[in-house]
mmCIF file of C-alpha atoms in Angstrom:
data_model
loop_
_atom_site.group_PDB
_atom_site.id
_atom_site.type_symbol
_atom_site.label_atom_id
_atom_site.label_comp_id
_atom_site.label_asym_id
_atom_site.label_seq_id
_atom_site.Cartn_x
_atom_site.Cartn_y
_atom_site.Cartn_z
ATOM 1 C CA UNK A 1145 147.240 72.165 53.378
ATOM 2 C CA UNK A 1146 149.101 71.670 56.539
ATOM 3 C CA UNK A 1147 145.617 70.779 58.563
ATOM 4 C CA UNK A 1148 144.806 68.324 56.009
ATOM 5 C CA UNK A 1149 148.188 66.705 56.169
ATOM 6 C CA UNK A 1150 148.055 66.551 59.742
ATOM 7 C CA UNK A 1151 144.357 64.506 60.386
ATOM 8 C CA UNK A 1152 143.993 62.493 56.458
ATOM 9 C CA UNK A 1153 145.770 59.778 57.899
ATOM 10 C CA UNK A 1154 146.275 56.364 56.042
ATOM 11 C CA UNK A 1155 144.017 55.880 52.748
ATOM 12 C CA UNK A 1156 140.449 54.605 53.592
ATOM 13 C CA UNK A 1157 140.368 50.864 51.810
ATOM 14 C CA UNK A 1158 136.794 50.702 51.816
ATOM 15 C CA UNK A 1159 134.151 53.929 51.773
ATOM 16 C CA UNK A 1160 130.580 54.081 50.787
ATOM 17 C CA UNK A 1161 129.817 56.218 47.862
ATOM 18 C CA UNK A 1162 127.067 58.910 47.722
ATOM 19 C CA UNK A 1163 124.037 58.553 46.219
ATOM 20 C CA UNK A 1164 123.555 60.067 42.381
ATOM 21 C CA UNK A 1165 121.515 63.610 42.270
ATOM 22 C CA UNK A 1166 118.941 63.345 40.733
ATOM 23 C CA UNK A 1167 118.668 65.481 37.544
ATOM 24 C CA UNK A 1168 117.074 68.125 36.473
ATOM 25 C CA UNK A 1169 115.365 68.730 39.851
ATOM 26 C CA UNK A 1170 114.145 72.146 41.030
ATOM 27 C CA UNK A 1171 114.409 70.963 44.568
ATOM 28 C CA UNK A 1172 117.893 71.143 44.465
ATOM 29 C CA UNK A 1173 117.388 75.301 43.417
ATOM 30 C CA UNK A 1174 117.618 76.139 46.951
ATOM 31 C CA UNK A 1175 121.046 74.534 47.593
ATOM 32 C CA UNK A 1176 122.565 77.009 44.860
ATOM 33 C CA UNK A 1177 123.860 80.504 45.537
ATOM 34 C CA UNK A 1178 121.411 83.340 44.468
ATOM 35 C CA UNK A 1179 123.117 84.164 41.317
ATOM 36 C CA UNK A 1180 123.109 80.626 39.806
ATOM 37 C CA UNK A 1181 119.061 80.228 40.929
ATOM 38 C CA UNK A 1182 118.704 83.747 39.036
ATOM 39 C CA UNK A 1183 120.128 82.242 35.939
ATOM 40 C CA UNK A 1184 118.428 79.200 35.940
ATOM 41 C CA UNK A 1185 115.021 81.541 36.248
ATOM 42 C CA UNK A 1186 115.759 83.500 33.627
ATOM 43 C CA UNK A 1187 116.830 80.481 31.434
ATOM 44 C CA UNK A 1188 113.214 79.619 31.821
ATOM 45 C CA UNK A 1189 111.888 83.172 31.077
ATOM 46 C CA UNK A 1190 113.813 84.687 28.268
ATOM 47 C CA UNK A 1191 112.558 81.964 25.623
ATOM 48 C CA UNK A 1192 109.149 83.113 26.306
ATOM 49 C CA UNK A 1193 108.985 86.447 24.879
ATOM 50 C CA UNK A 1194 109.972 88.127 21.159
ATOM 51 C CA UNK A 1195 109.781 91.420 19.889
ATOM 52 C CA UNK A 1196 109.643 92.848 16.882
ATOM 53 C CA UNK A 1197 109.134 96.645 15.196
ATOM 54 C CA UNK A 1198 106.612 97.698 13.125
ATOM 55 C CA UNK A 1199 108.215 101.426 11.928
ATOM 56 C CA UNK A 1200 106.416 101.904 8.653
ATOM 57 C CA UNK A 1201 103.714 103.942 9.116
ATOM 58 C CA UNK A 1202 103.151 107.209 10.516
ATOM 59 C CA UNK A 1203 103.647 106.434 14.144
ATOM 60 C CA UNK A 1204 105.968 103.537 14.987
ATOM 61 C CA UNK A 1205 104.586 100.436 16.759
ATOM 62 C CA UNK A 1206 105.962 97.273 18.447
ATOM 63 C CA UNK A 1207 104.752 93.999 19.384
ATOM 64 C CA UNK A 1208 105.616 92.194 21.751
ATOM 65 C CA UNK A 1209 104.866 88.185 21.459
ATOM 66 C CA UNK A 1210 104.000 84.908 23.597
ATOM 67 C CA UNK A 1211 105.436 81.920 23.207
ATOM 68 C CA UNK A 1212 102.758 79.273 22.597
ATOM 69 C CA UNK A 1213 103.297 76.408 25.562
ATOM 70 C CA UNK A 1214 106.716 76.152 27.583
ATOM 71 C CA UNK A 1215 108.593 73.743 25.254
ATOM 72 C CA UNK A 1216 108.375 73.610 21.947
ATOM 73 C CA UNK A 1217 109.160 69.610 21.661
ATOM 74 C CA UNK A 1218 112.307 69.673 19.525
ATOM 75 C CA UNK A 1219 109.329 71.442 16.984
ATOM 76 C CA UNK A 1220 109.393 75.379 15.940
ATOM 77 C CA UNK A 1221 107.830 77.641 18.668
ATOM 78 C CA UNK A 1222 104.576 79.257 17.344
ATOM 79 C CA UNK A 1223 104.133 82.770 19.172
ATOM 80 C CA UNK A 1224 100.848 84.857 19.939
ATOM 81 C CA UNK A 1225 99.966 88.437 20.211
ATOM 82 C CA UNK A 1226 100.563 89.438 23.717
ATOM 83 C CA UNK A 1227 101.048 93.112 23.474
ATOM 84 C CA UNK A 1228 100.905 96.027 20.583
ATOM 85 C CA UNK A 1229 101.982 99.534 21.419
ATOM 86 C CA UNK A 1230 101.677 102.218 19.169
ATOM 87 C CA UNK A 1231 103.954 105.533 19.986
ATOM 88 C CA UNK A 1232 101.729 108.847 20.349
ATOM 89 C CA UNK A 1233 103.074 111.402 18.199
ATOM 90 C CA UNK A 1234 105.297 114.693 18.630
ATOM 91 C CA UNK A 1235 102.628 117.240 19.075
ATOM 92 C CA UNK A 1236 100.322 115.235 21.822
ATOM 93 C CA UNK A 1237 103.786 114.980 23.525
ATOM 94 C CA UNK A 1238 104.351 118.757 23.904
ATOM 95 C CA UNK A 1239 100.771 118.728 24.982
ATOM 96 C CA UNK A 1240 102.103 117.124 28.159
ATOM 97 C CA UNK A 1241 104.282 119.289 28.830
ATOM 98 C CA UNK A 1242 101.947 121.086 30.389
ATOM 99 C CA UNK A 1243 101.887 117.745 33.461
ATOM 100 C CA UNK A 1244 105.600 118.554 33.548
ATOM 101 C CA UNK A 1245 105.528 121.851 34.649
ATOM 102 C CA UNK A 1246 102.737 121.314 37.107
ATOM 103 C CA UNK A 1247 104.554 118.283 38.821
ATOM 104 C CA UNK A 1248 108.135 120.127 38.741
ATOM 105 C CA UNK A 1249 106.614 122.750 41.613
ATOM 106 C CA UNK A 1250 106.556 119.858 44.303
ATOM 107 C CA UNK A 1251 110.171 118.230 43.753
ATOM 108 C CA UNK A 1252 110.923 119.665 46.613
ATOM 109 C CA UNK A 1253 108.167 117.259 48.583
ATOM 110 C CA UNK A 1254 109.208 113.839 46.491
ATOM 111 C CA UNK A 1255 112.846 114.537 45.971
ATOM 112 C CA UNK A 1256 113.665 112.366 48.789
ATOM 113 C CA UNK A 1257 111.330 109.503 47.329
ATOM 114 C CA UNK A 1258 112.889 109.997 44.149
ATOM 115 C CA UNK A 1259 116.287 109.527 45.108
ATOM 116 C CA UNK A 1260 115.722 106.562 46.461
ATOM 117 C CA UNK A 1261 113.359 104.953 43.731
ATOM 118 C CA UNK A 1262 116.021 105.327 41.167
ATOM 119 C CA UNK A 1263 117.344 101.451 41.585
ATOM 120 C CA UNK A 1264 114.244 98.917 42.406
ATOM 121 C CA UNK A 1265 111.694 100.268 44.476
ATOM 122 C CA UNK A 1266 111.484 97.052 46.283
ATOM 123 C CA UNK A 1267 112.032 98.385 49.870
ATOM 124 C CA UNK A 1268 108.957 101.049 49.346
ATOM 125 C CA UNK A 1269 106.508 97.873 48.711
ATOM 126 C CA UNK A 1270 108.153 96.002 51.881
ATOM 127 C CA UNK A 1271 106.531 99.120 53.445
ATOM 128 C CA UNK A 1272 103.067 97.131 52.510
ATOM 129 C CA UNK A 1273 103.918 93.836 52.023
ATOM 130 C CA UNK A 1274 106.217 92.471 55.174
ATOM 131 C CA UNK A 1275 109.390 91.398 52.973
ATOM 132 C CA UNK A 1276 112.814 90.705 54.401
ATOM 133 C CA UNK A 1277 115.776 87.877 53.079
ATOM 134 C CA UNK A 1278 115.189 86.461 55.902
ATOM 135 C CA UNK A 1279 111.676 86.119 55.581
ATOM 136 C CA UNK A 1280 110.382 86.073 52.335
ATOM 137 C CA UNK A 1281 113.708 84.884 50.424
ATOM 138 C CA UNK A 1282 112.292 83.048 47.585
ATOM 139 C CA UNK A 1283 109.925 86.127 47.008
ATOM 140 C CA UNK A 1284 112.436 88.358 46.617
ATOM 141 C CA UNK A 1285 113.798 85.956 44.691
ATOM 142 C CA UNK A 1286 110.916 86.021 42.274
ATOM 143 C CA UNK A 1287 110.791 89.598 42.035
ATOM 144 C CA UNK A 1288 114.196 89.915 40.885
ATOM 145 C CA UNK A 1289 113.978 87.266 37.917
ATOM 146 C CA UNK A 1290 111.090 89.100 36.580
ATOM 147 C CA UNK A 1291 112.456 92.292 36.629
ATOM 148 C CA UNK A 1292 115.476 90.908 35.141
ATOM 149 C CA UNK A 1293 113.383 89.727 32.555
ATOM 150 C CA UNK A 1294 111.093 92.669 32.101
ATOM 151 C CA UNK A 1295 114.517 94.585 31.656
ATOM 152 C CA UNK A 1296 114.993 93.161 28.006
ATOM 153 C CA UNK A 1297 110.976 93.545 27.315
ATOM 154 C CA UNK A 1298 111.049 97.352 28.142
ATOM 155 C CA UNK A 1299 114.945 98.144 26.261
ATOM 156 C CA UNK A 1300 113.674 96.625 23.217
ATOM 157 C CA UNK A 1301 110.164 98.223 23.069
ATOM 158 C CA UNK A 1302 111.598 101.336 24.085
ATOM 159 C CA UNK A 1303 114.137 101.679 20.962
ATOM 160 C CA UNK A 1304 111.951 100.546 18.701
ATOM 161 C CA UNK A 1305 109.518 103.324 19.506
ATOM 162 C CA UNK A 1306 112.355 105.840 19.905
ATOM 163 C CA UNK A 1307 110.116 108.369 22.158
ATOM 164 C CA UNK A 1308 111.777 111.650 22.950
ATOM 165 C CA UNK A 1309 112.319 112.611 26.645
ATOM 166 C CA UNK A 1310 110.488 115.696 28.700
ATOM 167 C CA UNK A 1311 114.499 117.599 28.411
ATOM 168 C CA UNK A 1312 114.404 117.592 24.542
ATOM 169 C CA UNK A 1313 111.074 119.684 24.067
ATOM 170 C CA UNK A 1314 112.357 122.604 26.650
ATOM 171 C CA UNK A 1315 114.926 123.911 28.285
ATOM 172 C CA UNK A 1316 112.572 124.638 31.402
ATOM 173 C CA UNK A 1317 112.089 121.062 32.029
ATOM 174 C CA UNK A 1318 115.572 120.700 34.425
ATOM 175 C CA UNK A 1319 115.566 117.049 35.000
ATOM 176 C CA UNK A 1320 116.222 116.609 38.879
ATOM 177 C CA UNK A 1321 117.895 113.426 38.020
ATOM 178 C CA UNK A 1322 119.921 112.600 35.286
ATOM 179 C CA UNK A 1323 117.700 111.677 32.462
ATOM 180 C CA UNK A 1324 118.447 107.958 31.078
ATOM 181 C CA UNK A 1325 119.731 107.921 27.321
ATOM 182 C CA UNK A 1326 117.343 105.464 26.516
ATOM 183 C CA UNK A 1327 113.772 106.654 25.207
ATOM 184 C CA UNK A 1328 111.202 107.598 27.038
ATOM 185 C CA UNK A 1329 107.928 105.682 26.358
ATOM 186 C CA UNK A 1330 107.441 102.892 27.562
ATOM 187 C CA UNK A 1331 108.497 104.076 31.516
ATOM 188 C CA UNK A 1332 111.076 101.352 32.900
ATOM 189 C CA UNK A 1333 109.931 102.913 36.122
ATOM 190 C CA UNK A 1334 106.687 102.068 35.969
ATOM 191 C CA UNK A 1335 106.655 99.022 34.193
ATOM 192 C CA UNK A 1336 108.683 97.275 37.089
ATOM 193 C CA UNK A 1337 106.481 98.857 39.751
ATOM 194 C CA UNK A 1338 103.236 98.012 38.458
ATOM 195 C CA UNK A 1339 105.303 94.130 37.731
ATOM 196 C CA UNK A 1340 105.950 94.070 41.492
ATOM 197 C CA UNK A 1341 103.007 95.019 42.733
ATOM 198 C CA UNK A 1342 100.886 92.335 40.503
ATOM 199 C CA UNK A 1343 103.454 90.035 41.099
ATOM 200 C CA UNK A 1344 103.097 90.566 44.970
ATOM 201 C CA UNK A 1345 99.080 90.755 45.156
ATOM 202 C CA UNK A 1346 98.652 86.949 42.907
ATOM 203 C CA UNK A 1347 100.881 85.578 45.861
ATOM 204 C CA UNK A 1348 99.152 87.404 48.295
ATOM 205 C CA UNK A 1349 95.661 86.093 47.338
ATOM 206 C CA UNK A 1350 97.216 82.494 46.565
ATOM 207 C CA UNK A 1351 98.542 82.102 50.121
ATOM 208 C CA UNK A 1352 94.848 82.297 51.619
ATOM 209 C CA UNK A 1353 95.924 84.354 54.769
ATOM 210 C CA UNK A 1354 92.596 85.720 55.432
ATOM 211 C CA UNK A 1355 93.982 88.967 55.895
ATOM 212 C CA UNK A 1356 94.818 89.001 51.850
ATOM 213 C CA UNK A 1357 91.691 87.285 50.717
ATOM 214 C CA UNK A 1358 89.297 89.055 52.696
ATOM 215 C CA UNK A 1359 90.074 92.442 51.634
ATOM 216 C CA UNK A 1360 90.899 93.794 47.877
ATOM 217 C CA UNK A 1361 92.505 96.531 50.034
ATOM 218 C CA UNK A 1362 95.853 95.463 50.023
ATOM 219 C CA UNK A 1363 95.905 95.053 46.069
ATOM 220 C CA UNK A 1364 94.841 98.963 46.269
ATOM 221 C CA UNK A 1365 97.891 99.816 48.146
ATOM 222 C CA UNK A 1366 100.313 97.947 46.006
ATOM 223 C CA UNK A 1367 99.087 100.129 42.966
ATOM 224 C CA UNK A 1368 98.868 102.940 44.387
ATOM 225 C CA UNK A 1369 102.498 102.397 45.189
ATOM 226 C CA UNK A 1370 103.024 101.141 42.126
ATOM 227 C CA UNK A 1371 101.447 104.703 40.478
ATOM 228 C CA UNK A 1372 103.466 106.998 43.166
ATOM 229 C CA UNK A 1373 106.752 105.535 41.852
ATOM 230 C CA UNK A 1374 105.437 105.825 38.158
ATOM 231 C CA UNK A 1375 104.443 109.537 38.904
ATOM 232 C CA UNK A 1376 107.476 110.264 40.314
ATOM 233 C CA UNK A 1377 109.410 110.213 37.535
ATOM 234 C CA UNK A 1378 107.076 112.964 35.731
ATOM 235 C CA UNK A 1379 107.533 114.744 39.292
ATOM 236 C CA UNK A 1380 111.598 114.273 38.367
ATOM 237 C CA UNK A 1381 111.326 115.756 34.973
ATOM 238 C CA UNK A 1382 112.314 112.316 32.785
ATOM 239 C CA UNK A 1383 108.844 111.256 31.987
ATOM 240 C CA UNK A 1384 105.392 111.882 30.632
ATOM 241 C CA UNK A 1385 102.381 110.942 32.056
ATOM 242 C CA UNK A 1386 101.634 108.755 28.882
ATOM 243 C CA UNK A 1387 104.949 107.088 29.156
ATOM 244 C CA UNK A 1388 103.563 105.822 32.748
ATOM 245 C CA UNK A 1389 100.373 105.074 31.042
ATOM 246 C CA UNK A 1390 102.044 102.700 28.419
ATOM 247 C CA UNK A 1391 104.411 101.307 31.175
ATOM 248 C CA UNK A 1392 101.745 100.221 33.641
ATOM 249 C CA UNK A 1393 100.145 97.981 31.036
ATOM 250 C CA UNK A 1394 103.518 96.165 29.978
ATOM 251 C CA UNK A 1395 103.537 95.651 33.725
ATOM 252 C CA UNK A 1396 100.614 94.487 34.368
ATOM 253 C CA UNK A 1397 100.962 91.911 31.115
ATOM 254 C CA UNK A 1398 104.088 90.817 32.037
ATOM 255 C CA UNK A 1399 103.243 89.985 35.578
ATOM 256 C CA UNK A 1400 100.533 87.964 34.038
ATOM 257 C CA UNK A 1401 102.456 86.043 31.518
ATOM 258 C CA UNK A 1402 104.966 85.209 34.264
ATOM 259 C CA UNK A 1403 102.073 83.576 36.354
ATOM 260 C CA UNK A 1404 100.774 81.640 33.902
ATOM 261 C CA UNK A 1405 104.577 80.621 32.581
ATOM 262 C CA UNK A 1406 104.988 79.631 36.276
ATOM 263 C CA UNK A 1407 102.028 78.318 37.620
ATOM 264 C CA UNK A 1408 99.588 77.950 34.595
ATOM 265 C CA UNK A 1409 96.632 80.221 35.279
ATOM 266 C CA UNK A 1410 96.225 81.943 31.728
ATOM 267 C CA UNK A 1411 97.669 85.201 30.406
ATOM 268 C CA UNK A 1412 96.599 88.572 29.078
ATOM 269 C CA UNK A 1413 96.714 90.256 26.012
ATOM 270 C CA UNK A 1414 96.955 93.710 25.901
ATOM 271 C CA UNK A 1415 96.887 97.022 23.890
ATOM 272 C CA UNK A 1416 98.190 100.259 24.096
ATOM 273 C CA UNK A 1417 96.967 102.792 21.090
ATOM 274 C CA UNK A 1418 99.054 105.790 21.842
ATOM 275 C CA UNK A 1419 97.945 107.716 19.179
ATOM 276 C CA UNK A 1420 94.663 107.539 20.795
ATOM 277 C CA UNK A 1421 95.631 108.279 24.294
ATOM 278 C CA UNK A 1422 93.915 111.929 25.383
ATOM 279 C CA UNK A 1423 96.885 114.224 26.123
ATOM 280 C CA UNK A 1424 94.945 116.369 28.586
ATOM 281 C CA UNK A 1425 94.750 113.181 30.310
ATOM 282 C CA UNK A 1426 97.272 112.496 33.256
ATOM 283 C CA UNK A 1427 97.576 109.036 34.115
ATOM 284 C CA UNK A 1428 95.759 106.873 36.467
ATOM 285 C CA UNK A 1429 96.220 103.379 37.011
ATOM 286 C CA UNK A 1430 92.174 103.025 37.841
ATOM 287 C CA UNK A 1431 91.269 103.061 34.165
ATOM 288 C CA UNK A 1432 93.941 100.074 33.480
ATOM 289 C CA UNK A 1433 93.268 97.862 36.616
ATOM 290 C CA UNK A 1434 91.140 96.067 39.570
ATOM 291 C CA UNK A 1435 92.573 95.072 42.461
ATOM 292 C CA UNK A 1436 88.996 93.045 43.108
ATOM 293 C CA UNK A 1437 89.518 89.637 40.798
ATOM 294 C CA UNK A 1438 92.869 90.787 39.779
ATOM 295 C CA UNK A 1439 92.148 91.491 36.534
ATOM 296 C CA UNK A 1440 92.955 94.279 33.643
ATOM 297 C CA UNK A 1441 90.115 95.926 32.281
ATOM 298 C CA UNK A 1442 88.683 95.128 28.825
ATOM 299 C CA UNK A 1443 88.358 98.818 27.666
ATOM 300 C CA UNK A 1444 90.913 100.959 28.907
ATOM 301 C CA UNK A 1445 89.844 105.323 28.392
ATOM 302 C CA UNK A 1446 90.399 108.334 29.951
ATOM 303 C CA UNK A 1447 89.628 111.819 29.002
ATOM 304 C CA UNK A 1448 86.913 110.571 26.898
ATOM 305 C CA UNK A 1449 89.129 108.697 24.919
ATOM 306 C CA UNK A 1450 89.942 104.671 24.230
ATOM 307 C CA UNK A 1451 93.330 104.229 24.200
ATOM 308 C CA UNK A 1452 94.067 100.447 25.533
ATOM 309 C CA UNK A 1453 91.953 96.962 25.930
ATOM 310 C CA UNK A 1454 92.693 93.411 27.500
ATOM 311 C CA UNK A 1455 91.686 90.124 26.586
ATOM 312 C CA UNK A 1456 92.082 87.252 28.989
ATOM 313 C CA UNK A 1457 93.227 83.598 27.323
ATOM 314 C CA UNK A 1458 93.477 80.159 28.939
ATOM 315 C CA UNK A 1459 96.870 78.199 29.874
ATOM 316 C CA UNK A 1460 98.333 76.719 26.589
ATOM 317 C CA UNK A 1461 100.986 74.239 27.964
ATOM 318 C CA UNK A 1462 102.788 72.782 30.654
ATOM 319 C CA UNK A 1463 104.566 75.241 33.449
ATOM 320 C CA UNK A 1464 108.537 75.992 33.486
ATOM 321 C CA UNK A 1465 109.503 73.467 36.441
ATOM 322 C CA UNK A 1466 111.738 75.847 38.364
ATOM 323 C CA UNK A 1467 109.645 78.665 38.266
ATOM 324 C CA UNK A 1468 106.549 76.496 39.503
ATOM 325 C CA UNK A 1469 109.004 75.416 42.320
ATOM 326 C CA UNK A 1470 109.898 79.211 42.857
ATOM 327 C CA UNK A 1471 106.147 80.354 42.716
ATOM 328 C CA UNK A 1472 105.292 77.883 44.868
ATOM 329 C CA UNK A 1473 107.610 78.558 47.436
ATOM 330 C CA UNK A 1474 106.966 82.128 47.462
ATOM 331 C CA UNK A 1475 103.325 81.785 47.709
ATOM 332 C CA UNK A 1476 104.265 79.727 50.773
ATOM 333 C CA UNK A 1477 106.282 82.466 52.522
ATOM 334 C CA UNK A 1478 102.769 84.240 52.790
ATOM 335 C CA UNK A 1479 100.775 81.634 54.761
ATOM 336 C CA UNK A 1480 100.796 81.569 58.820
ATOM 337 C CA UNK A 1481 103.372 79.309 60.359
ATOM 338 C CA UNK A 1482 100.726 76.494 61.420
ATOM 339 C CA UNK A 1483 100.390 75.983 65.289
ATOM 340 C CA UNK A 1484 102.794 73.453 66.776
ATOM 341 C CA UNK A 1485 101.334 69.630 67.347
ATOM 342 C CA UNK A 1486 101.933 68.391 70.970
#
């Protein structure tokens, strides 16, 4: 107050007004503070998704469904089928236990990756992909929104399935960590991984660094991190290998449906039959997913047994205009800083 009373001086008679902003821009995003750009995303990505339960027969199901095109026009949304996931039952359950009592005998090897995957394993994929606020800002930025938006997706599927946890079938099982209160199948864990690394690998191949579109490589080691983060939480004693299974393809999916919401390149349906799902079977992200094409396979088996399928559809409306800005910056982030001009 006292600085502005000493320079103000006599009232200007005459000064030029600024110019109107325009409205409704995403341009203006990155003049916001991180929070506000967040909510802006995710006012862009909630109205995409419902869910609803199916509980009446013998194993309890969900569905979770697509919004048909971005904006509905001032007319009712219509939605589509993007996922259905059926619970296994009790007994195929304790059959796992058997991958819980395998994985708790090297806790003592992970329990330092565990600790530090409980938040957002974001800083284990900047071990692959070179992220840093400074560097890849509006990527991180991404990544955040859509696991802010998965977060919803995987609370509501989990309750309506109502899966037990690994510490309610024995009292052997010792959770390293505390076990969440929520229900177990599908795994939060590796539903956000498996996001991430999708997420990451579509911008990598979009920026055309040769190094990225050469070489299906890199989309290897994102899942792979993707399935070490997943499998730690069997390691940890809060998961079973069929909750991974089921999480991996809401991952995938999502990561999919957030592409196409953002940049219009088609979604995925998926399917997850737990009922089917072989519980000798551990779980590996191979029978899901190709790094080569990016793409989630058609029929999804293990252990001799179907349990999952994909089916790929085509864009069905316009993009969300802040998260094509977003995307598009991201994507940007991962291109070579062209040579200076002289």
């Amino acid at each position: 107050m006292t600085n502005r009373d000493g320079i103000v001086g006599a009232t200007i008679d005459k000064i030029t007004h600024p110019n109107a902003a325009p409205p409704n821009d995403p341009n203006a995003l990155k003049r916001l503070s991180t929070d506000v750009q967040t909510a802006l995303y995710m006012s862009e990505l909630a109205p995409t998704v419902d869910v609803t339960a199916q509980c009446g027969g013998a194993t309890p199901g969900v569905t979770v469904w697509r919004r048909d095109g971005i904006s509905a026009g001032g007319k009712a949304p219509k939605f589509s089928e993007m996922m259905e996931m059926t619970a296994p039952n009790i007994k195929q359950l304790a059959d796992q236990m058997n991958y819980l009592e395998g994985y708790s005998q090297i806790r003592g090897d992970r329990a330092a990756e565990i600790l530090g995957q409980i938040s957002l394993p974001i800083p284990f994929f900047a071990t692959i992909g070179y992220m840093d606020p400074s560097r890849t800002p509006r990527t991180l930025e991404l990544l955040n929104a859509a696991t802010m938006f998965s977060f919803t997706v995987i609370q509501r599927t989990k309750f309506a399935l109502a899966v037990k946890r690994p510490i309610e079938f024995s009292p052997q099982v010792q959770p390293m960590i505390p076990t969440p209160t929520h229900a177990s199948l599908p795994s939060g864990h590796a539903t956000e991984a498996f996001l991430i690394a999708r997420i990451l690998w579509k911008l990598l191949r979009e920026s055309q660094a040769p190094q990225y579109t050469d070489d299906a490589y890199w989309g290897e080691m994102l899942m792979r991190q993707a399935s070490r983060v997943a499998i730690n939480r069997t390691v940890a004693g809060v998961h079973f290998p069929v909750d991974s299974a089921a999480g991996a393809l809401l991952g995938l999916t999502l990561a999919e449906h957030i592409h196409d919401v953002a940049d219009g390149c088609g979604w995925t349906s998926s399917v997850f039959d737990g009922t089917s799902f072989n519980s000798e079977s551990d779980f590996e992200w191979h029978a899901l997913y190709r790094p080569d094409g990016d793409r989630i396979r058609k029929k999804i088996e293990s252990g001799g047994a179907q349990w999952g399928s994909s089916k790929k559809h085509d864009h069905d409306g316009t993009s969300a205009a802040m998260l094509n800005w977003l995307w598009k910056q991201a994507v940007t982030e991962w291109r070579d800083v062209p040579a200076s001009q002289d």
